[in-house]
Amino acid sequence: MVPPVNYASLRALEAAERRRSYSLAATERYVTHSAISHQIRQLELSLGISLFVRSGTQMLPTPECSRLASRIRRALNEIDQALAETSARQGAAVTPLLLSVMTDFAMFWLIPQLGTFTAQYPEIELTVAPHTNITPPDPRTADIGIWHQKATAHGYRSVRLTEDSVICVCSPDFAARYPDLGNKQLAEVPLLRFGSRSWREFFEAAGIEDPPPEKGPVYRDAGALLQAVISGQGAAMIRCHMAAPFLARGELVRIGTAEVPAQLDYYVTWMEDHPRKKDIDTFVTWLRENLSAENRE
């Protein structure tokens, strides 16, 4: 018969298996690294097996650990829901969900919309962590991810958020300096370049026979590129979703009608049997509904 184990040890095991890290589990549980290590060690002694093996900076769960954690996760979810329904405390503190999100999406869509989400769901707190690399991080390091690529880790789900197109825009001041500016005249004005995409495809869509620009500043971050356009440094290719609020406020103007499909999609990613699945589902539904509403407009 297995000796009794304490509740904190089960919480430690679930978090460490999901995060693949004692340090991240400790941060989530508001305890020290040594406390997580001690709690898991006590479980290993009680069960008579090893639950984790170290690989570099990660603590990788054994197959037995993953099977156990999956069942514990479901049980803890039930316990959490029962406690929430029974508790008389309103507005009790909850651990924020860690949201890792591409920097451009965060700055120009998510953050301006977050007030609406918070007002609608005040019980769900988010910690927003910007991510800049096209390659997503280990999905276990966050509760929710909004990245340019799907997660391939077992037990994770990735859903494409929306299709998008790229258009050409500039600032009103820039447009005033070139009053007859249209797609056909793009080769004659300063064009800002994005590190991961040439102007070639856009030139072809606009019917421009000139070669794409090979000189001038190159921006590797879409947010920095947008700021350069707003400041009047030149015209640039910008995603429709990113440009839309600036076009509506008159801070940007569209040049011509040509557009090309965006090369990179956005995917929202989460662990399917996450202990906060209900809150994550609420956020994902809100996110997709608001993006769909913008598409209809």
Tab-separated table of C-alpha atoms in Angstrom:
chain	number	residue	atom	x	y	z
A	1	MET	CA	0.000	0.000	0.000
A	2	VAL	CA	1.298	3.465	-0.950
A	3	PRO	CA	1.867	5.721	2.083
A	4	PRO	CA	-0.339	8.832	2.225
A	5	VAL	CA	0.955	11.815	0.219
A	6	ASN	CA	0.181	15.448	0.854
A	7	TYR	CA	-1.740	17.795	-1.402
A	8	ALA	CA	1.223	20.138	-1.939
A	9	SER	CA	3.315	17.272	-3.330
A	10	LEU	CA	0.650	16.452	-5.897
A	11	ARG	CA	0.525	20.117	-6.920
A	12	ALA	CA	4.319	20.187	-7.206
A	13	LEU	CA	4.371	17.065	-9.377
A	14	GLU	CA	1.640	18.334	-11.712
A	15	ALA	CA	3.323	21.723	-12.234
A	16	ALA	CA	6.833	20.288	-12.675
A	17	GLU	CA	5.651	17.695	-15.208
A	18	ARG	CA	3.749	20.326	-17.204
A	19	ARG	CA	6.554	22.910	-17.101
A	20	ARG	CA	9.481	20.471	-17.418
A	21	SER	CA	11.229	22.619	-14.857
A	22	TYR	CA	11.406	22.751	-11.068
A	23	SER	CA	12.174	26.477	-11.240
A	24	LEU	CA	9.102	27.289	-13.354
A	25	ALA	CA	6.963	25.073	-11.136
A	26	ALA	CA	8.279	26.896	-8.076
A	27	THR	CA	7.451	30.299	-9.613
A	28	GLU	CA	3.935	29.144	-10.444
A	29	ARG	CA	3.368	27.678	-6.977
A	30	TYR	CA	4.944	30.660	-5.139
A	31	VAL	CA	7.455	28.423	-3.365
A	32	THR	CA	11.196	27.879	-3.625
A	33	HIS	CA	12.989	25.565	-6.019
A	34	SER	CA	14.137	23.466	-3.064
A	35	ALA	CA	10.545	23.106	-1.851
A	36	ILE	CA	9.463	21.649	-5.208
A	37	SER	CA	12.505	19.369	-5.245
A	38	HIS	CA	11.790	18.177	-1.703
A	39	GLN	CA	8.092	17.528	-2.381
A	40	ILE	CA	8.839	15.496	-5.491
A	41	ARG	CA	11.596	13.600	-3.728
A	42	GLN	CA	9.114	12.655	-0.991
A	43	LEU	CA	6.741	11.363	-3.653
A	44	GLU	CA	9.510	9.323	-5.254
A	45	LEU	CA	10.339	7.757	-1.904
A	46	SER	CA	6.678	6.971	-1.256
A	47	LEU	CA	6.162	5.433	-4.706
A	48	GLY	CA	9.555	3.743	-4.936
A	49	ILE	CA	10.301	5.061	-8.441
A	50	SER	CA	12.098	7.953	-10.093
A	51	LEU	CA	9.706	10.553	-11.500
A	52	PHE	CA	12.138	12.892	-13.274
A	53	VAL	CA	15.533	12.705	-14.976
A	54	ARG	CA	17.697	15.734	-15.654
A	55	SER	CA	18.562	16.676	-19.246
A	56	GLY	CA	20.536	19.920	-19.426
A	57	THR	CA	18.393	22.593	-17.789
A	58	GLN	CA	15.200	20.533	-18.039
A	59	MET	CA	13.745	17.992	-15.650
A	60	LEU	CA	12.173	15.437	-17.963
A	61	PRO	CA	9.336	13.310	-16.577
A	62	THR	CA	9.524	9.560	-16.869
A	63	PRO	CA	6.650	7.792	-18.667
A	64	GLU	CA	5.293	6.753	-15.266
A	65	CYS	CA	5.417	10.364	-14.112
A	66	SER	CA	3.523	11.642	-17.165
A	67	ARG	CA	0.777	9.047	-16.740
A	68	LEU	CA	0.463	9.893	-13.060
A	69	ALA	CA	0.513	13.651	-13.684
A	70	SER	CA	-2.248	13.381	-16.292
A	71	ARG	CA	-4.564	11.671	-13.811
A	72	ILE	CA	-3.596	14.034	-11.000
A	73	ARG	CA	-4.269	16.996	-13.319
A	74	ARG	CA	-7.815	15.876	-13.976
A	75	ALA	CA	-8.403	15.257	-10.281
A	76	LEU	CA	-7.002	18.651	-9.273
A	77	ASN	CA	-9.192	20.336	-11.851
A	78	GLU	CA	-12.239	18.735	-10.272
A	79	ILE	CA	-11.067	19.772	-6.806
A	80	ASP	CA	-10.439	23.352	-7.928
A	81	GLN	CA	-13.892	23.617	-9.496
A	82	ALA	CA	-15.544	22.162	-6.394
A	83	LEU	CA	-13.688	24.553	-4.113
A	84	ALA	CA	-14.522	27.534	-6.345
A	85	GLU	CA	-18.214	26.636	-6.357
A	86	THR	CA	-18.269	26.103	-2.599
A	87	SER	CA	-16.095	29.005	-1.497
A	88	ALA	CA	-17.860	31.995	0.032
A	89	ARG	CA	-14.883	34.233	-0.733
A	90	GLN	CA	-15.441	36.536	-3.653
A	91	GLY	CA	-12.478	37.908	-5.570
A	92	ALA	CA	-10.045	35.443	-3.996
A	93	ALA	CA	-6.512	35.711	-5.397
A	94	VAL	CA	-5.711	33.378	-8.296
A	95	THR	CA	-2.465	32.590	-10.056
A	96	PRO	CA	-2.289	34.570	-13.346
A	97	LEU	CA	-2.151	32.617	-16.581
A	98	LEU	CA	1.175	33.171	-18.338
A	99	LEU	CA	0.506	34.309	-21.916
A	100	SER	CA	3.498	34.211	-24.277
A	101	VAL	CA	2.671	36.254	-27.381
A	102	MET	CA	4.438	37.563	-30.463
A	103	THR	CA	5.542	41.142	-29.771
A	104	ASP	CA	3.826	42.700	-32.786
A	105	PHE	CA	0.515	40.949	-32.075
A	106	ALA	CA	0.718	42.004	-28.425
A	107	MET	CA	1.523	45.656	-29.091
A	108	PHE	CA	-0.879	46.376	-31.905
A	109	TRP	CA	-3.844	44.083	-31.278
A	110	LEU	CA	-3.895	42.235	-27.956
A	111	ILE	CA	-2.876	44.932	-25.471
A	112	PRO	CA	-5.375	47.532	-26.789
A	113	GLN	CA	-8.103	44.886	-26.457
A	114	LEU	CA	-7.145	43.461	-23.052
A	115	GLY	CA	-9.195	46.003	-21.111
A	116	THR	CA	-12.322	44.575	-22.726
A	117	PHE	CA	-11.343	41.047	-21.713
A	118	THR	CA	-10.536	42.082	-18.131
A	119	ALA	CA	-13.848	43.905	-17.781
A	120	GLN	CA	-15.732	40.892	-19.086
A	121	TYR	CA	-13.766	38.276	-17.121
A	122	PRO	CA	-12.288	39.970	-14.028
A	123	GLU	CA	-11.681	36.609	-12.363
A	124	ILE	CA	-9.086	35.626	-15.014
A	125	GLU	CA	-5.714	37.307	-14.644
A	126	LEU	CA	-3.044	37.264	-17.336
A	127	THR	CA	0.694	37.856	-17.279
A	128	VAL	CA	1.778	38.922	-20.775
A	129	ALA	CA	5.269	37.859	-21.881
A	130	PRO	CA	6.341	39.147	-25.345
A	131	HIS	CA	8.104	36.686	-27.664
A	132	THR	CA	10.192	37.925	-30.608
A	133	ASN	CA	11.524	34.812	-32.345
A	134	ILE	CA	9.601	33.226	-35.225
A	135	THR	CA	10.425	29.852	-33.682
A	136	PRO	CA	8.126	29.362	-30.672
A	137	PRO	CA	9.523	28.601	-27.222
A	138	ASP	CA	8.923	25.309	-25.432
A	139	PRO	CA	5.117	25.432	-24.977
A	140	ARG	CA	5.521	24.136	-21.427
A	141	THR	CA	7.021	27.471	-20.395
A	142	ALA	CA	3.645	29.227	-20.798
A	143	ASP	CA	-0.012	28.500	-20.134
A	144	ILE	CA	-1.110	30.005	-23.464
A	145	GLY	CA	0.992	30.856	-26.505
A	146	ILE	CA	0.253	33.053	-29.521
A	147	TRP	CA	3.067	32.261	-31.933
A	148	HIS	CA	3.828	32.029	-35.640
A	149	GLN	CA	4.159	28.243	-35.587
A	150	LYS	CA	2.197	25.314	-34.208
A	151	ALA	CA	3.413	23.461	-31.140
A	152	THR	CA	4.431	19.875	-31.828
A	153	ALA	CA	4.714	18.711	-28.209
A	154	HIS	CA	2.412	15.873	-27.230
A	155	GLY	CA	-0.785	16.936	-25.493
A	156	TYR	CA	-0.824	20.465	-26.922
A	157	ARG	CA	-3.362	21.951	-29.301
A	158	SER	CA	-2.659	24.771	-31.791
A	159	VAL	CA	-5.397	26.633	-33.664
A	160	ARG	CA	-4.822	29.152	-36.439
A	161	LEU	CA	-6.362	32.456	-35.435
A	162	THR	CA	-7.068	34.224	-38.704
A	163	GLU	CA	-6.003	34.664	-42.286
A	164	ASP	CA	-4.332	37.968	-43.041
A	165	SER	CA	-3.041	39.980	-45.982
A	166	VAL	CA	-0.217	42.474	-46.427
A	167	ILE	CA	-0.889	45.943	-47.840
A	168	CYS	CA	1.258	48.986	-48.539
A	169	VAL	CA	0.898	51.986	-46.209
A	170	CYS	CA	2.602	55.247	-45.326
A	171	SER	CA	2.072	58.232	-43.034
A	172	PRO	CA	-0.132	61.180	-44.123
A	173	ASP	CA	2.936	63.449	-44.164
A	174	PHE	CA	4.791	61.022	-46.402
A	175	ALA	CA	1.781	60.800	-48.733
A	176	ALA	CA	1.642	64.621	-48.895
A	177	ARG	CA	5.249	64.707	-50.131
A	178	TYR	CA	4.266	62.398	-52.985
A	179	PRO	CA	0.748	63.582	-53.926
A	180	ASP	CA	0.334	61.223	-56.907
A	181	LEU	CA	1.583	58.175	-55.012
A	182	GLY	CA	0.020	54.881	-56.016
A	183	ASN	CA	1.235	51.312	-56.408
A	184	LYS	CA	2.822	52.116	-59.790
A	185	GLN	CA	5.027	54.826	-58.246
A	186	LEU	CA	6.382	52.728	-55.368
A	187	ALA	CA	9.715	52.118	-57.048
A	188	GLU	CA	10.298	55.895	-57.060
A	189	VAL	CA	9.908	56.569	-53.304
A	190	PRO	CA	11.738	55.421	-50.132
A	191	LEU	CA	10.600	51.916	-49.205
A	192	LEU	CA	11.221	50.327	-45.817
A	193	ARG	CA	12.243	46.693	-45.862
A	194	PHE	CA	11.209	43.843	-43.567
A	195	GLY	CA	13.886	41.301	-42.699
A	196	SER	CA	11.860	38.200	-43.539
A	197	ARG	CA	10.148	39.379	-46.744
A	198	SER	CA	11.249	41.034	-49.995
A	199	TRP	CA	9.169	43.561	-51.898
A	200	ARG	CA	9.364	41.315	-54.978
A	201	GLU	CA	6.021	39.540	-54.514
A	202	PHE	CA	4.217	42.817	-53.778
A	203	PHE	CA	5.760	44.474	-56.849
A	204	GLU	CA	4.496	41.577	-58.979
A	205	ALA	CA	0.979	41.856	-57.488
A	206	ALA	CA	0.982	45.611	-58.173
A	207	GLY	CA	2.212	45.182	-61.747
A	208	ILE	CA	5.524	46.953	-61.093
A	209	GLU	CA	8.289	45.835	-63.430
A	210	ASP	CA	11.138	47.575	-61.576
A	211	PRO	CA	13.369	45.458	-59.316
A	212	PRO	CA	12.579	45.570	-55.581
A	213	PRO	CA	14.710	47.880	-53.381
A	214	GLU	CA	18.077	46.585	-52.228
A	215	LYS	CA	19.147	49.577	-50.144
A	216	GLY	CA	17.830	51.284	-47.035
A	217	PRO	CA	17.166	50.146	-43.463
A	218	VAL	CA	15.938	46.624	-42.796
A	219	TYR	CA	13.650	45.944	-39.833
A	220	ARG	CA	13.530	42.490	-38.289
A	221	ASP	CA	10.652	43.348	-35.954
A	222	ALA	CA	7.222	44.133	-37.442
A	223	GLY	CA	6.430	46.536	-34.604
A	224	ALA	CA	9.592	48.539	-35.242
A	225	LEU	CA	8.765	48.608	-38.951
A	226	LEU	CA	5.309	49.991	-38.210
A	227	GLN	CA	6.731	52.719	-35.990
A	228	ALA	CA	9.138	53.712	-38.755
A	229	VAL	CA	6.231	54.016	-41.195
A	230	ILE	CA	4.163	56.102	-38.761
A	231	SER	CA	7.120	58.452	-38.278
A	232	GLY	CA	7.204	59.129	-42.036
A	233	GLN	CA	10.442	57.372	-42.928
A	234	GLY	CA	8.952	55.605	-45.938
A	235	ALA	CA	6.276	53.250	-47.234
A	236	ALA	CA	6.133	49.664	-46.031
A	237	MET	CA	4.278	46.380	-46.308
A	238	ILE	CA	2.160	45.893	-43.161
A	239	ARG	CA	-0.372	43.265	-42.130
A	240	CYS	CA	-3.993	44.383	-42.490
A	241	HIS	CA	-4.824	43.499	-38.862
A	242	MET	CA	-1.870	45.501	-37.619
A	243	ALA	CA	-2.547	48.505	-39.848
A	244	ALA	CA	-6.345	48.629	-39.385
A	245	PRO	CA	-6.550	50.758	-36.197
A	246	PHE	CA	-3.970	53.232	-37.515
A	247	LEU	CA	-5.814	53.553	-40.811
A	248	ALA	CA	-9.080	54.130	-38.928
A	249	ARG	CA	-7.477	56.915	-36.844
A	250	GLY	CA	-5.864	58.555	-39.872
A	251	GLU	CA	-2.330	57.840	-38.663
A	252	LEU	CA	-1.652	55.789	-41.790
A	253	VAL	CA	-2.963	55.869	-45.339
A	254	ARG	CA	-3.127	52.975	-47.743
A	255	ILE	CA	-1.259	53.153	-51.024
A	256	GLY	CA	-3.139	51.584	-53.923
A	257	THR	CA	-5.216	48.412	-53.792
A	258	ALA	CA	-2.619	45.672	-54.224
A	259	GLU	CA	-2.234	43.119	-51.450
A	260	VAL	CA	-0.559	39.747	-50.976
A	261	PRO	CA	-1.190	36.929	-48.488
A	262	ALA	CA	0.711	37.145	-45.206
A	263	GLN	CA	3.584	34.671	-45.015
A	264	LEU	CA	3.233	33.924	-41.317
A	265	ASP	CA	0.061	32.934	-39.520
A	266	TYR	CA	-0.692	33.283	-35.815
A	267	TYR	CA	-1.550	30.178	-33.805
A	268	VAL	CA	-2.935	30.058	-30.284
A	269	THR	CA	-1.538	27.098	-28.357
A	270	TRP	CA	-2.416	25.481	-25.039
A	271	MET	CA	-2.202	22.195	-23.133
A	272	GLU	CA	-5.387	20.218	-23.677
A	273	ASP	CA	-5.677	18.884	-20.121
A	274	HIS	CA	-4.297	21.989	-18.394
A	275	PRO	CA	-5.617	22.396	-14.824
A	276	ARG	CA	-6.917	25.857	-15.757
A	277	LYS	CA	-8.581	24.555	-18.921
A	278	LYS	CA	-11.852	26.371	-18.246
A	279	ASP	CA	-10.124	29.760	-17.998
A	280	ILE	CA	-7.943	29.035	-21.038
A	281	ASP	CA	-10.989	28.017	-23.089
A	282	THR	CA	-12.672	31.274	-22.084
A	283	PHE	CA	-9.693	33.332	-23.259
A	284	VAL	CA	-9.290	31.416	-26.530
A	285	THR	CA	-13.009	31.791	-27.315
A	286	TRP	CA	-12.869	35.538	-26.580
A	287	LEU	CA	-9.750	35.912	-28.730
A	288	ARG	CA	-11.188	34.103	-31.743
A	289	GLU	CA	-14.566	35.826	-31.525
A	290	ASN	CA	-13.008	39.296	-31.452
A	291	LEU	CA	-10.710	38.567	-34.380
A	292	SER	CA	-13.643	37.118	-36.344
A	293	ALA	CA	-15.697	40.234	-35.590
A	294	GLU	CA	-12.930	42.396	-37.046
A	295	ASN	CA	-12.854	40.254	-40.181
A	296	ARG	CA	-16.612	40.752	-40.645
A	297	GLU	CA	-16.182	44.510	-40.351
